[in-house]
Tab-separated table of C-alpha atoms and ligand atoms in Angstrom:
chain	number	residue	atom	x	y	z
A	1	MET	CA	-10.864	-9.139	-4.349
A	2	GLU	CA	-7.336	-10.396	-5.584
A	3	LEU	CA	-4.297	-11.271	-3.464
A	4	HIS	CA	-1.018	-10.986	-4.978
A	5	VAL	CA	1.937	-12.603	-2.889
A	6	ALA	CA	5.221	-11.754	-4.027
A	7	ASP	CA	7.753	-14.454	-5.252
A	8	HIS	CA	10.989	-12.923	-6.071
A	9	PRO	CA	14.188	-13.654	-4.209
A	10	LEU	CA	15.132	-10.041	-4.338
A	11	ILE	CA	11.773	-9.269	-2.023
A	12	ALA	CA	12.492	-11.846	0.400
A	13	HIS	CA	16.005	-11.014	1.035
A	14	LYS	CA	15.152	-7.447	1.702
A	15	LEU	CA	12.155	-8.646	4.047
A	16	THR	CA	14.224	-11.039	5.826
A	17	VAL	CA	16.815	-8.391	6.520
A	18	LEU	CA	13.534	-5.302	7.324
A	19	ARG	CA	12.141	-8.279	9.897
A	20	ASP	CA	15.505	-8.885	11.890
A	21	GLU	CA	15.243	-6.777	15.210
A	22	ARG	CA	18.753	-5.712	15.100
A	23	THR	CA	17.875	-3.883	11.714
A	24	ASP	CA	18.068	-0.269	13.026
A	25	SER	CA	15.439	2.818	11.698
A	26	ALA	CA	17.856	4.200	8.911
A	27	ARG	CA	18.203	0.944	7.187
A	28	PHE	CA	14.850	-0.145	7.823
A	29	ARG	CA	13.392	2.874	6.097
A	30	GLN	CA	16.153	2.194	3.122
A	31	LEU	CA	14.946	-1.694	2.962
A	32	THR	CA	10.665	-0.307	3.039
A	33	ASP	CA	11.711	2.194	0.188
A	34	GLU	CA	13.361	-0.718	-2.165
A	35	LEU	CA	10.697	-3.006	-1.061
A	36	VAL	CA	7.865	-0.442	-1.891
A	37	THR	CA	9.614	-0.274	-5.327
A	38	LEU	CA	9.738	-3.578	-6.707
A	39	LEU	CA	6.348	-3.993	-5.320
A	40	SER	CA	4.729	-1.026	-6.933
A	41	TYR	CA	6.049	-2.535	-10.412
A	42	GLU	CA	3.618	-5.209	-10.366
A	43	ALA	CA	1.026	-3.344	-8.440
A	44	THR	CA	0.602	-0.822	-11.050
A	45	ARG	CA	0.449	-3.643	-14.393
A	46	ASN	CA	-3.282	-2.388	-14.342
A	47	VAL	CA	-2.347	1.016	-14.135
A	48	ARG	CA	-4.742	3.047	-17.211
A	49	THR	CA	-2.976	4.358	-20.045
A	50	GLU	CA	-4.107	6.133	-23.371
A	51	PRO	CA	-2.119	6.306	-26.744
A	52	LYS	CA	0.564	8.904	-27.218
A	53	VAL	CA	1.866	10.167	-30.812
A	54	ILE	CA	5.467	10.847	-30.696
A	55	THR	CA	8.347	11.587	-33.444
A	56	THR	CA	11.433	9.852	-32.912
A	57	PRO	CA	14.773	10.904	-34.655
A	58	VAL	CA	13.743	7.922	-37.346
A	59	ALA	CA	10.008	7.686	-37.606
A	60	GLN	CA	6.195	8.915	-35.961
A	61	THR	CA	5.201	6.127	-33.752
A	62	THR	CA	2.103	6.076	-31.266
A	63	GLY	CA	3.203	4.690	-27.966
A	64	VAL	CA	1.417	5.031	-24.562
A	65	GLN	CA	1.445	7.817	-21.546
A	66	LEU	CA	-0.572	7.590	-18.041
A	67	ALA	CA	-4.339	8.155	-18.826
A	68	THR	CA	-6.118	11.108	-17.049
A	69	PRO	CA	-7.543	11.321	-14.464
A	70	ARG	CA	-4.018	10.538	-12.650
A	71	PRO	CA	-3.794	7.603	-10.138
A	72	VAL	CA	-3.613	8.724	-6.561
A	73	VAL	CA	-1.579	7.598	-4.081
A	74	VAL	CA	-2.959	7.311	-0.378
A	75	PRO	CA	-0.393	6.568	2.193
A	76	ILE	CA	-2.063	5.859	5.858
A	77	LEU	CA	-0.115	7.796	8.203
A	78	ARG	CA	1.993	7.258	10.192
A	79	ALA	CA	3.613	4.256	8.764
A	80	GLY	CA	2.501	4.169	5.282
A	81	LEU	CA	4.744	7.451	4.644
A	82	GLY	CA	7.544	5.105	4.949
A	83	MET	CA	6.036	3.928	1.636
A	84	LEU	CA	5.640	7.138	-0.283
A	85	GLU	CA	9.179	8.014	-1.931
A	86	GLY	CA	9.227	4.144	-3.191
A	87	MET	CA	5.877	4.333	-4.820
A	88	LEU	CA	6.277	7.728	-6.584
A	89	ARG	CA	9.423	6.634	-8.048
A	90	ILE	CA	7.333	4.366	-9.996
A	91	LEU	CA	4.322	6.638	-10.361
A	92	PRO	CA	6.023	10.309	-10.117
A	93	THR	CA	3.011	11.676	-11.689
A	94	ALA	CA	0.416	10.402	-9.327
A	95	GLU	CA	-1.666	12.635	-7.140
A	96	ILE	CA	-1.289	12.168	-3.289
A	97	GLY	CA	-4.058	11.632	-0.778
A	98	PHE	CA	-3.490	11.577	3.009
A	99	LEU	CA	-5.479	9.055	5.466
A	100	GLY	CA	-4.394	9.391	9.181
A	101	MET	CA	-5.245	6.368	11.377
A	102	MET	CA	-4.267	5.076	14.780
A	103	ARG	CA	-5.280	1.747	16.341
A	104	ASP	CA	-5.993	1.172	20.009
A	105	GLU	CA	-3.265	-1.186	21.346
A	106	GLU	CA	-5.873	-2.380	24.051
A	107	THR	CA	-9.185	-2.809	21.832
A	108	LEU	CA	-7.603	-2.936	18.096
A	109	GLU	CA	-10.559	-0.405	17.423
A	110	VAL	CA	-9.336	2.208	14.630
A	111	THR	CA	-9.851	5.721	14.235
A	112	ALA	CA	-9.250	8.184	11.499
A	113	TYR	CA	-7.522	11.521	12.922
A	114	ALA	CA	-6.860	12.846	9.306
A	115	GLU	CA	-8.529	12.716	6.049
A	116	ARG	CA	-7.006	14.892	3.014
A	117	LEU	CA	-8.465	13.449	-0.279
A	118	PRO	CA	-10.120	15.112	-3.206
A	119	GLN	CA	-13.987	15.298	-2.896
A	120	ASP	CA	-14.832	13.591	-5.831
A	121	LEU	CA	-12.422	10.252	-6.725
A	122	THR	CA	-15.242	9.102	-9.371
A	123	HIS	CA	-13.201	6.605	-11.899
A	124	ARG	CA	-9.852	7.557	-10.074
A	125	GLN	CA	-7.357	4.560	-9.901
A	126	VAL	CA	-6.364	4.800	-6.078
A	127	TYR	CA	-3.260	2.877	-4.381
A	128	ILE	CA	-2.919	2.796	-0.930
A	129	ILE	CA	0.014	1.874	0.899
A	130	ASP	CA	0.175	0.507	4.489
A	131	PRO	CA	3.334	-1.392	5.590
A	132	MET	CA	0.912	-3.584	7.353
A	133	LEU	CA	-2.133	-5.391	7.013
A	134	ALA	CA	-3.253	-6.880	10.333
A	135	THR	CA	-6.788	-7.420	11.443
A	136	GLY	CA	-7.871	-5.568	8.264
A	137	ALA	CA	-9.668	-2.735	10.086
A	138	THR	CA	-7.418	0.144	9.170
A	139	LEU	CA	-7.557	-1.133	5.430
A	140	GLU	CA	-11.521	-1.414	5.521
A	141	MET	CA	-11.921	2.167	7.177
A	142	ALA	CA	-9.518	3.520	4.443
A	143	ILE	CA	-11.589	1.189	1.314
A	144	ASP	CA	-14.665	2.776	2.623
A	145	PHE	CA	-13.664	6.601	2.831
A	146	LEU	CA	-12.679	5.957	-0.758
A	147	LEU	CA	-15.807	4.289	-1.697
A	148	GLU	CA	-18.077	6.891	-0.539
A	149	ARG	CA	-16.045	9.186	-2.963
A	150	GLY	CA	-16.856	7.020	-6.191
A	151	VAL	CA	-13.580	5.156	-6.741
A	152	HIS	CA	-14.337	1.595	-7.877
A	153	GLU	CA	-10.884	0.410	-7.831
A	154	VAL	CA	-8.627	0.220	-5.234
A	155	THR	CA	-5.128	-1.322	-5.017
A	156	ALA	CA	-3.429	-1.841	-1.225
A	157	VAL	CA	0.336	-2.486	-1.337
A	158	CYS	CA	1.529	-3.787	2.016
A	159	LEU	CA	4.949	-4.976	3.210
A	160	VAL	CA	3.302	-7.873	5.428
A	161	SER	CA	-0.013	-9.278	5.642
A	162	ALA	CA	-1.921	-11.556	8.182
A	163	PRO	CA	-4.488	-14.463	6.599
A	164	GLU	CA	-7.219	-12.862	8.963
A	165	GLY	CA	-6.710	-9.254	7.532
A	166	VAL	CA	-6.943	-10.496	3.841
A	167	GLU	CA	-10.025	-12.946	4.851
A	168	ALA	CA	-11.747	-9.602	6.658
A	169	ILE	CA	-11.484	-7.999	3.611
A	170	GLN	CA	-12.297	-10.341	0.991
A	171	ALA	CA	-15.410	-11.400	2.884
A	172	LYS	CA	-16.687	-7.586	3.212
A	173	TYR	CA	-15.958	-6.798	-0.439
A	174	ASP	CA	-16.338	-9.674	-2.250
A	175	GLY	CA	-18.531	-8.859	-5.399
A	176	GLN	CA	-19.106	-5.232	-4.010
A	177	ALA	CA	-15.795	-3.514	-5.116
A	178	ASN	CA	-12.869	-4.172	-6.901
A	179	ILE	CA	-9.813	-4.607	-4.591
A	180	THR	CA	-6.342	-5.977	-5.142
A	181	ILE	CA	-3.920	-6.772	-2.553
A	182	HIS	CA	-0.235	-6.631	-3.301
A	183	THR	CA	1.851	-7.917	-0.394
A	184	ALA	CA	5.674	-9.012	-0.156
A	185	ALA	CA	4.599	-11.993	2.104
A	186	LEU	CA	1.610	-13.287	3.996
A	187	ASP	CA	2.651	-14.515	7.566
A	188	GLU	CA	1.356	-17.225	9.668
A	189	ARG	CA	-1.387	-15.262	12.154
A	190	LEU	CA	-2.103	-12.232	14.335
A	191	ASN	CA	-1.039	-12.686	17.933
A	192	GLU	CA	-3.372	-12.223	21.284
A	193	ASN	CA	-2.123	-8.311	20.756
A	194	GLY	CA	-3.416	-8.112	17.005
A	195	TYR	CA	0.561	-8.259	15.864
A	196	ILE	CA	1.544	-10.270	12.656
A	197	VAL	CA	3.577	-13.394	13.720
A	198	PRO	CA	6.589	-13.737	12.808
A	199	GLY	CA	5.935	-10.102	11.286
A	200	LEU	CA	8.370	-7.320	12.145
A	201	GLY	CA	7.111	-5.586	15.146
A	202	ASP	CA	5.452	-2.225	14.952
A	203	ALA	CA	6.100	-0.663	11.420
A	204	GLY	CA	5.683	3.143	12.659
A	205	ASP	CA	8.152	2.617	15.593
A	206	ARG	CA	10.760	0.915	13.254
A	207	LEU	CA	10.453	3.334	10.893
A	208	TYR	CA	10.350	6.535	13.216
A	209	GLY	CA	11.213	5.511	16.396
A	210	VAL	CA	8.893	5.678	19.275
A	211	VAL	CA	7.270	9.164	19.916
B	301	URA	N1	0.726	-2.960	13.148
B	301	URA	C1	2.409	-3.002	13.054
B	301	URA	O1	2.848	-1.998	12.989
B	301	URA	N2	2.401	-4.431	13.253
B	301	URA	C2	1.800	-5.338	13.536
B	301	URA	O2	2.290	-6.363	13.575
B	301	URA	C3	0.476	-4.910	13.078
B	301	URA	C4	-0.355	-4.361	12.983
């Protein structure tokens, strides 16, 4: 497993405003969108391309285009939805699959309540988007859904990660699958309620309000 923690002053600045409890939902959505666009630039460094011959006004040349089959972006509902537009700004031709997952706030157990993915994902490059990598249980379940469908290469893009979650993913998949995590920050720890410290609270609630 590879872990990339962003090191850029613009990302650090935007994340600080995002974490602030006084930041309202409208601004939170805007900042999430901007952060994902910045993170996706690095996270897509491994996206596959193929040669493409074109003619400029001056000469013929060979450039590149995104290879087929197209990459797949999978937001984890509900909070991952807040990252979709920012990701698609970088990868506008990606196919989109959906996974709906919910964690029980008492037991921290995760259940899947929705799945809309292509049946066969063999050889597809998949980008999972989910703002918070806390215990790792949600990401683990999402990766397992994808591996069952033939995926070999998964990149997760997260805003804030906890060491516990990163270690859980590393322990489960090291040597088993090609997993890369891009995160804007690696925080201190999880608290007794499974929230990331210092974190930013409940990302879904902050994006969309409490439903
Ligand atoms: N999910 C969140 O939204 N926030 C956390 O801190 C942990 C999990």
